[in-house]
């Protein structure tokens, strides 16, 4: 425990003082947080209700809780807001107003009539996120993107909404263009899988081997599940659209060049054992984005917010403006 506190104290000093190396050493947390945490969960507030932003492409469903400067979270491939770890969100809400929303076609976020089947990509989903930020009148925003959500967050930071962004956090995501390392085909097939064994297979790629059994037992119980929220299955059409958007991300050299001029202070976080998006993506992002700081978490996989929800929450909270 003393070792973990010392590591975390050094991390916080680096974040607040800007003392962050271009290539960070692994950060080691003492124990996985999967299963049985005694910590705040925002969905236990009976007053918490889903709200809707009238986005340009249709309604965008969101939840808003906590108090402080705003943190907007963008989730990943085939994921709903339920895929955020409730304890991670609870830790953020200790010092920040937290906004989570569903990407288009997921949960309560539906395209306008006639928009189904229309091709869209990262820029379009970034426009949806921008609509949330604009409609809610948010300022001094920290945007946190996980996995595909990190790609959306990068695109968001390159657009007009960047004027409202004060910090950018990219978790377990990929660099754009030829410098990015795409996920392997077999991993993509697992993440898109259906059937009785799909859950176990997906846990096997989201977590390192020593955390898989805990993930199988406790992942569902640790998910953010507000009262009345319906995490309906993601349609094959939405999955295919998102998959094509991800594939095009790795051909977007324009985004890579633009990121080299990005002035938003950025924290890049990844698991050293990420089997979905290689850790090399995060190293590349830290090189491309001049003000970026890099944190590589030892013994962590792609879904590291479920492994270390309180530690990651503290890390993001300290990086975001107060």
Coordinates of C-alpha atoms in Angstrom, one line a residue:
X1 CA 0.0 0.0 0.0
X2 CA 2.8 2.4 0.9
X3 CA 4.5 1.6 -2.5
X4 CA 1.3 2.4 -4.4
X5 CA 0.8 5.7 -2.5
X6 CA 4.4 6.7 -3.3
X7 CA 3.9 5.9 -7.0
X8 CA 0.7 7.8 -7.1
X9 CA 2.1 10.8 -5.3
X10 CA 5.0 11.0 -7.8
X11 CA 2.4 10.6 -10.7
X12 CA 0.3 13.5 -9.3
X13 CA 3.4 15.7 -9.0
X14 CA 4.4 15.0 -12.6
X15 CA 0.9 15.8 -13.8
X16 CA 0.6 19.1 -11.9
X17 CA 4.1 20.3 -12.6
X18 CA 4.4 19.1 -16.2
X19 CA 7.4 16.9 -15.3
X20 CA 6.6 14.0 -17.7
X21 CA 9.1 12.2 -19.9
X22 CA 8.4 11.6 -23.6
X23 CA 8.4 7.9 -22.9
X24 CA 7.1 7.1 -19.4
X25 CA 8.2 4.1 -17.3
X26 CA 5.4 1.7 -16.4
X27 CA 3.2 2.8 -13.5
X28 CA 2.5 -0.2 -11.2
X29 CA -0.6 -0.2 -9.0
X30 CA -0.8 -2.6 -6.1
X31 CA -4.0 -4.5 -6.7
X32 CA -6.8 -4.8 -9.3
X33 CA -10.0 -3.1 -8.4
X34 CA -12.3 -5.6 -10.1
X35 CA -14.9 -7.0 -7.6
X36 CA -16.2 -5.7 -4.3
X37 CA -15.1 -2.1 -4.0
X38 CA -16.5 0.0 -1.2
X39 CA -16.7 3.3 -3.1
X40 CA -19.2 5.8 -4.4
X41 CA -21.3 4.8 -7.4
X42 CA -23.2 7.7 -9.1
X43 CA -26.1 5.6 -10.3
X44 CA -27.1 4.9 -6.7
X45 CA -28.6 8.4 -6.7
X46 CA -32.3 7.7 -7.2
X47 CA -32.7 11.2 -8.8
X48 CA -30.3 10.5 -11.6
X49 CA -32.3 10.4 -14.9
X50 CA -31.4 10.1 -18.6
X51 CA -31.6 13.4 -20.5
X52 CA -31.5 14.1 -24.2
X53 CA -29.6 16.6 -26.4
X54 CA -31.2 17.5 -29.8
X55 CA -28.1 16.8 -31.9
X56 CA -27.9 17.7 -35.5
X57 CA -28.2 14.0 -36.4
X58 CA -30.8 13.1 -33.9
X59 CA -31.2 12.8 -30.1
X60 CA -28.2 12.1 -28.0
X61 CA -28.9 10.4 -24.7
X62 CA -26.7 11.4 -21.7
X63 CA -26.4 11.4 -17.9
X64 CA -24.9 14.3 -15.9
X65 CA -23.8 14.1 -12.3
X66 CA -21.1 15.4 -9.8
X67 CA -19.9 18.9 -9.3
X68 CA -16.9 20.9 -10.6
X69 CA -15.3 21.5 -13.9
X70 CA -16.9 19.3 -16.6
X71 CA -15.5 15.9 -17.8
X72 CA -17.1 14.5 -20.9
X73 CA -16.5 10.8 -21.6
X74 CA -16.7 9.2 -25.0
X75 CA -17.0 5.4 -25.1
X76 CA -15.7 2.8 -27.5
X77 CA -16.6 0.3 -30.2
X78 CA -20.1 -1.3 -29.7
X79 CA -20.1 0.1 -26.2
X80 CA -22.9 1.9 -24.4
X81 CA -22.5 4.2 -21.4
X82 CA -22.9 1.0 -19.3
X83 CA -19.4 0.0 -20.3
X84 CA -18.0 2.6 -18.1
X85 CA -16.9 1.3 -14.7
X86 CA -19.3 2.8 -12.1
X87 CA -16.5 3.3 -9.5
X88 CA -14.3 5.1 -12.0
X89 CA -17.1 7.5 -12.7
X90 CA -17.8 7.9 -9.0
X91 CA -14.2 8.8 -8.4
X92 CA -14.3 11.5 -11.1
X93 CA -17.6 12.9 -9.7
X94 CA -15.9 13.6 -6.4
X95 CA -14.3 16.8 -8.0
X96 CA -15.9 17.2 -11.4
X97 CA -19.2 17.3 -13.2
X98 CA -19.3 14.1 -15.3
X99 CA -21.2 13.8 -18.5
X100 CA -21.5 10.4 -20.2
X101 CA -23.5 9.8 -23.4
X102 CA -24.2 7.1 -26.0
X103 CA -22.7 7.3 -29.4
X104 CA -25.2 7.5 -32.3
X105 CA -27.3 4.3 -32.9
X106 CA -26.6 3.1 -29.3
X107 CA -29.1 3.2 -26.4
X108 CA -31.2 6.3 -26.6
X109 CA -29.0 8.1 -29.2
X110 CA -30.8 7.5 -32.5
X111 CA -30.2 9.1 -35.9
X112 CA -33.0 11.2 -37.4
X113 CA -35.5 9.4 -39.6
X114 CA -33.9 8.4 -42.9
X115 CA -30.4 8.7 -41.5
X116 CA -30.0 4.9 -40.8
X117 CA -27.7 3.4 -43.4
X118 CA -26.0 6.8 -44.1
X119 CA -22.2 6.4 -44.0
X120 CA -20.5 8.2 -41.1
X121 CA -17.1 8.3 -39.5
X122 CA -15.0 9.8 -36.7
X123 CA -15.7 13.4 -37.8
X124 CA -19.5 12.8 -37.6
X125 CA -19.3 11.2 -34.2
X126 CA -17.1 14.0 -33.0
X127 CA -19.8 16.4 -34.2
X128 CA -22.3 14.5 -32.0
X129 CA -19.9 15.0 -29.0
X130 CA -19.6 18.7 -29.9
X131 CA -23.4 19.0 -29.9
X132 CA -23.4 17.7 -26.3
X133 CA -20.8 20.1 -25.2
X134 CA -22.4 23.1 -27.0
X135 CA -26.0 22.3 -26.0
X136 CA -25.0 22.0 -22.3
X137 CA -23.0 25.2 -22.5
X138 CA -19.8 23.6 -21.1
X139 CA -16.6 25.5 -20.7
X140 CA -13.1 24.4 -19.5
X141 CA -14.0 20.9 -20.6
X142 CA -11.8 17.8 -20.2
X143 CA -12.7 15.2 -22.8
X144 CA -11.9 11.6 -22.0
X145 CA -12.0 9.1 -24.9
X146 CA -11.6 5.3 -24.5
X147 CA -10.7 3.0 -27.4
X148 CA -12.7 4.1 -30.4
X149 CA -13.9 7.0 -28.2
X150 CA -10.3 8.1 -28.0
X151 CA -10.2 8.4 -31.8
X152 CA -13.5 10.4 -31.7
X153 CA -11.9 12.6 -29.0
X154 CA -8.8 13.3 -31.2
X155 CA -11.1 14.3 -34.1
X156 CA -13.1 16.5 -31.7
X157 CA -10.0 18.3 -30.5
X158 CA -9.1 19.1 -34.2
X159 CA -12.4 20.8 -34.8
X160 CA -14.1 24.0 -33.7
X161 CA -15.1 22.5 -30.3
X162 CA -11.4 22.7 -29.4
X163 CA -12.0 26.2 -28.2
X164 CA -14.0 24.8 -25.3
X165 CA -11.5 22.0 -24.5
X166 CA -8.9 22.6 -21.7
X167 CA -7.6 19.0 -21.4
X168 CA -7.7 15.8 -23.5
X169 CA -7.3 12.3 -22.0
X170 CA -6.8 9.4 -24.5
X171 CA -7.2 5.9 -22.9
X172 CA -6.3 2.7 -24.7
X173 CA -6.7 4.2 -28.1
X174 CA -4.9 4.5 -31.5
X175 CA -2.9 7.0 -33.4
X176 CA -4.4 8.0 -36.8
X177 CA -2.9 7.3 -40.2
X178 CA 0.0 5.1 -41.2
X179 CA 1.7 5.6 -37.9
X180 CA -1.2 3.8 -36.1
X181 CA -1.2 0.1 -35.3
X182 CA -4.6 -1.4 -36.2
X183 CA -6.2 -4.1 -34.1
X184 CA -5.6 -7.6 -35.4
X185 CA -8.4 -9.2 -37.4
X186 CA -8.9 -12.0 -35.0
X187 CA -9.3 -9.6 -32.1
X188 CA -11.8 -7.6 -34.1
X189 CA -13.8 -10.8 -34.7
X190 CA -13.9 -11.5 -31.0
X191 CA -15.1 -8.0 -30.1
X192 CA -17.9 -8.3 -32.7
X193 CA -18.9 -11.8 -31.6
X194 CA -22.3 -13.0 -30.5
X195 CA -23.5 -16.1 -28.8
X196 CA -23.2 -17.9 -25.5
X197 CA -19.4 -17.8 -25.3
X198 CA -19.0 -14.3 -26.6
X199 CA -18.8 -12.7 -23.1
X200 CA -15.9 -15.0 -22.0
X201 CA -14.0 -14.5 -25.2
X202 CA -14.4 -10.7 -25.0
X203 CA -13.2 -10.6 -21.4
X204 CA -10.2 -12.6 -22.6
X205 CA -9.0 -9.8 -25.0
X206 CA -10.0 -6.9 -22.8
X207 CA -8.0 -8.1 -19.7
X208 CA -4.6 -9.6 -19.1
X209 CA -4.6 -13.3 -18.2
X210 CA -4.3 -12.8 -14.4
X211 CA -7.5 -10.6 -14.4
X212 CA -9.8 -12.5 -16.7
X213 CA -11.5 -14.7 -14.1
X214 CA -12.3 -11.7 -11.9
X215 CA -13.6 -9.9 -15.0
X216 CA -15.9 -12.8 -15.8
X217 CA -17.3 -12.7 -12.3
X218 CA -17.5 -9.0 -11.7
X219 CA -17.5 -7.0 -14.9
X220 CA -21.3 -6.9 -15.1
X221 CA -21.7 -5.8 -11.5
X222 CA -19.1 -3.0 -11.8
X223 CA -20.8 -1.5 -14.9
X224 CA -22.6 1.9 -14.7
X225 CA -26.3 1.0 -14.8
X226 CA -28.6 3.9 -13.9
X227 CA -32.2 3.1 -12.9
X228 CA -34.3 2.9 -16.0
X229 CA -31.4 2.8 -18.5
X230 CA -31.9 0.2 -21.2
X231 CA -28.6 -1.0 -22.8
X232 CA -30.2 -2.5 -25.9
X233 CA -28.0 -4.7 -28.1
X234 CA -26.0 -2.7 -30.7
X235 CA -27.4 -3.4 -34.2
X236 CA -25.2 -5.1 -36.9
X237 CA -25.6 -1.9 -38.9
X238 CA -24.1 0.3 -36.2
X239 CA -21.4 -2.2 -35.5
X240 CA -20.5 -2.3 -39.2
X241 CA -20.5 1.5 -39.4
X242 CA -18.2 1.9 -36.4
X243 CA -15.9 -0.8 -37.7
X244 CA -15.5 1.0 -41.1
X245 CA -14.9 4.2 -39.3
X246 CA -12.1 2.6 -37.3
X247 CA -10.6 1.1 -40.5
X248 CA -10.6 4.6 -42.1
X249 CA -8.9 6.1 -39.0
X250 CA -5.8 4.2 -39.9
X251 CA -5.7 5.9 -43.3
X252 CA -6.3 9.4 -42.0
X253 CA -2.8 10.9 -42.3
X254 CA -4.4 14.4 -42.3
X255 CA -5.5 13.9 -38.7
X256 CA -2.0 12.7 -37.8
X257 CA -0.4 15.9 -39.3
X258 CA -3.0 18.1 -37.6
X259 CA -2.4 16.5 -34.2
X260 CA 1.2 17.7 -34.5
X261 CA -0.1 21.2 -34.1
X262 CA -2.6 20.4 -31.3
X263 CA -2.2 22.8 -28.4
X264 CA -4.5 21.1 -25.9
X265 CA -2.6 19.6 -23.0
X266 CA -3.1 15.8 -23.4
X267 CA -2.7 12.8 -21.1
X268 CA -2.2 9.5 -22.9
X269 CA -2.9 6.3 -20.8
X270 CA -2.6 2.7 -21.8
X271 CA -2.2 -0.7 -20.4
X272 CA 1.2 -2.4 -20.9
X273 CA -0.8 -5.6 -21.8
X274 CA -3.4 -4.2 -24.2
X275 CA -4.2 -6.9 -26.7
X276 CA -6.7 -4.8 -28.6
X277 CA -4.8 -1.7 -29.5
X278 CA -1.0 -2.0 -29.2
X279 CA 0.8 0.1 -26.6
X280 CA 2.8 1.5 -29.5
X281 CA -0.2 3.5 -30.5
X282 CA 0.0 5.5 -27.2
X283 CA 3.8 5.9 -27.6
X284 CA 3.2 7.3 -31.1
X285 CA 0.4 9.7 -29.8
X286 CA 2.8 11.0 -27.1
X287 CA 5.4 11.7 -29.9
X288 CA 2.9 13.4 -32.3
X289 CA 1.1 15.6 -29.7
X290 CA 3.6 18.1 -28.4
X291 CA 2.0 18.8 -25.0
X292 CA 1.2 15.1 -24.4
X293 CA 2.2 13.1 -21.3
X294 CA 2.3 9.3 -21.4
X295 CA 1.4 6.8 -18.7
X296 CA 1.8 3.1 -19.3
X297 CA 0.1 1.0 -16.6
X298 CA 1.8 -2.3 -15.9
X299 CA -0.4 -5.4 -15.6
X300 CA -3.3 -3.6 -17.3
X301 CA -5.2 -4.5 -20.4
X302 CA -7.5 -2.6 -22.8
X303 CA -10.3 -2.1 -20.2
X304 CA -7.9 -0.7 -17.5
X305 CA -10.6 1.5 -16.0
X306 CA -12.2 -1.7 -14.7
X307 CA -8.9 -3.0 -13.3
X308 CA -7.9 0.2 -11.6
X309 CA -11.0 2.4 -11.4
X310 CA -10.1 4.5 -8.4
X311 CA -6.4 4.9 -9.4
X312 CA -7.3 5.9 -13.0
X313 CA -10.1 8.1 -11.7
X314 CA -7.7 10.0 -9.5
X315 CA -5.2 10.3 -12.3
X316 CA -7.7 11.9 -14.7
X317 CA -9.2 14.0 -11.9
X318 CA -5.8 15.4 -11.0
X319 CA -5.0 16.2 -14.7
X320 CA -8.3 17.9 -15.3
X321 CA -8.6 21.6 -14.2
X322 CA -10.3 22.2 -10.8

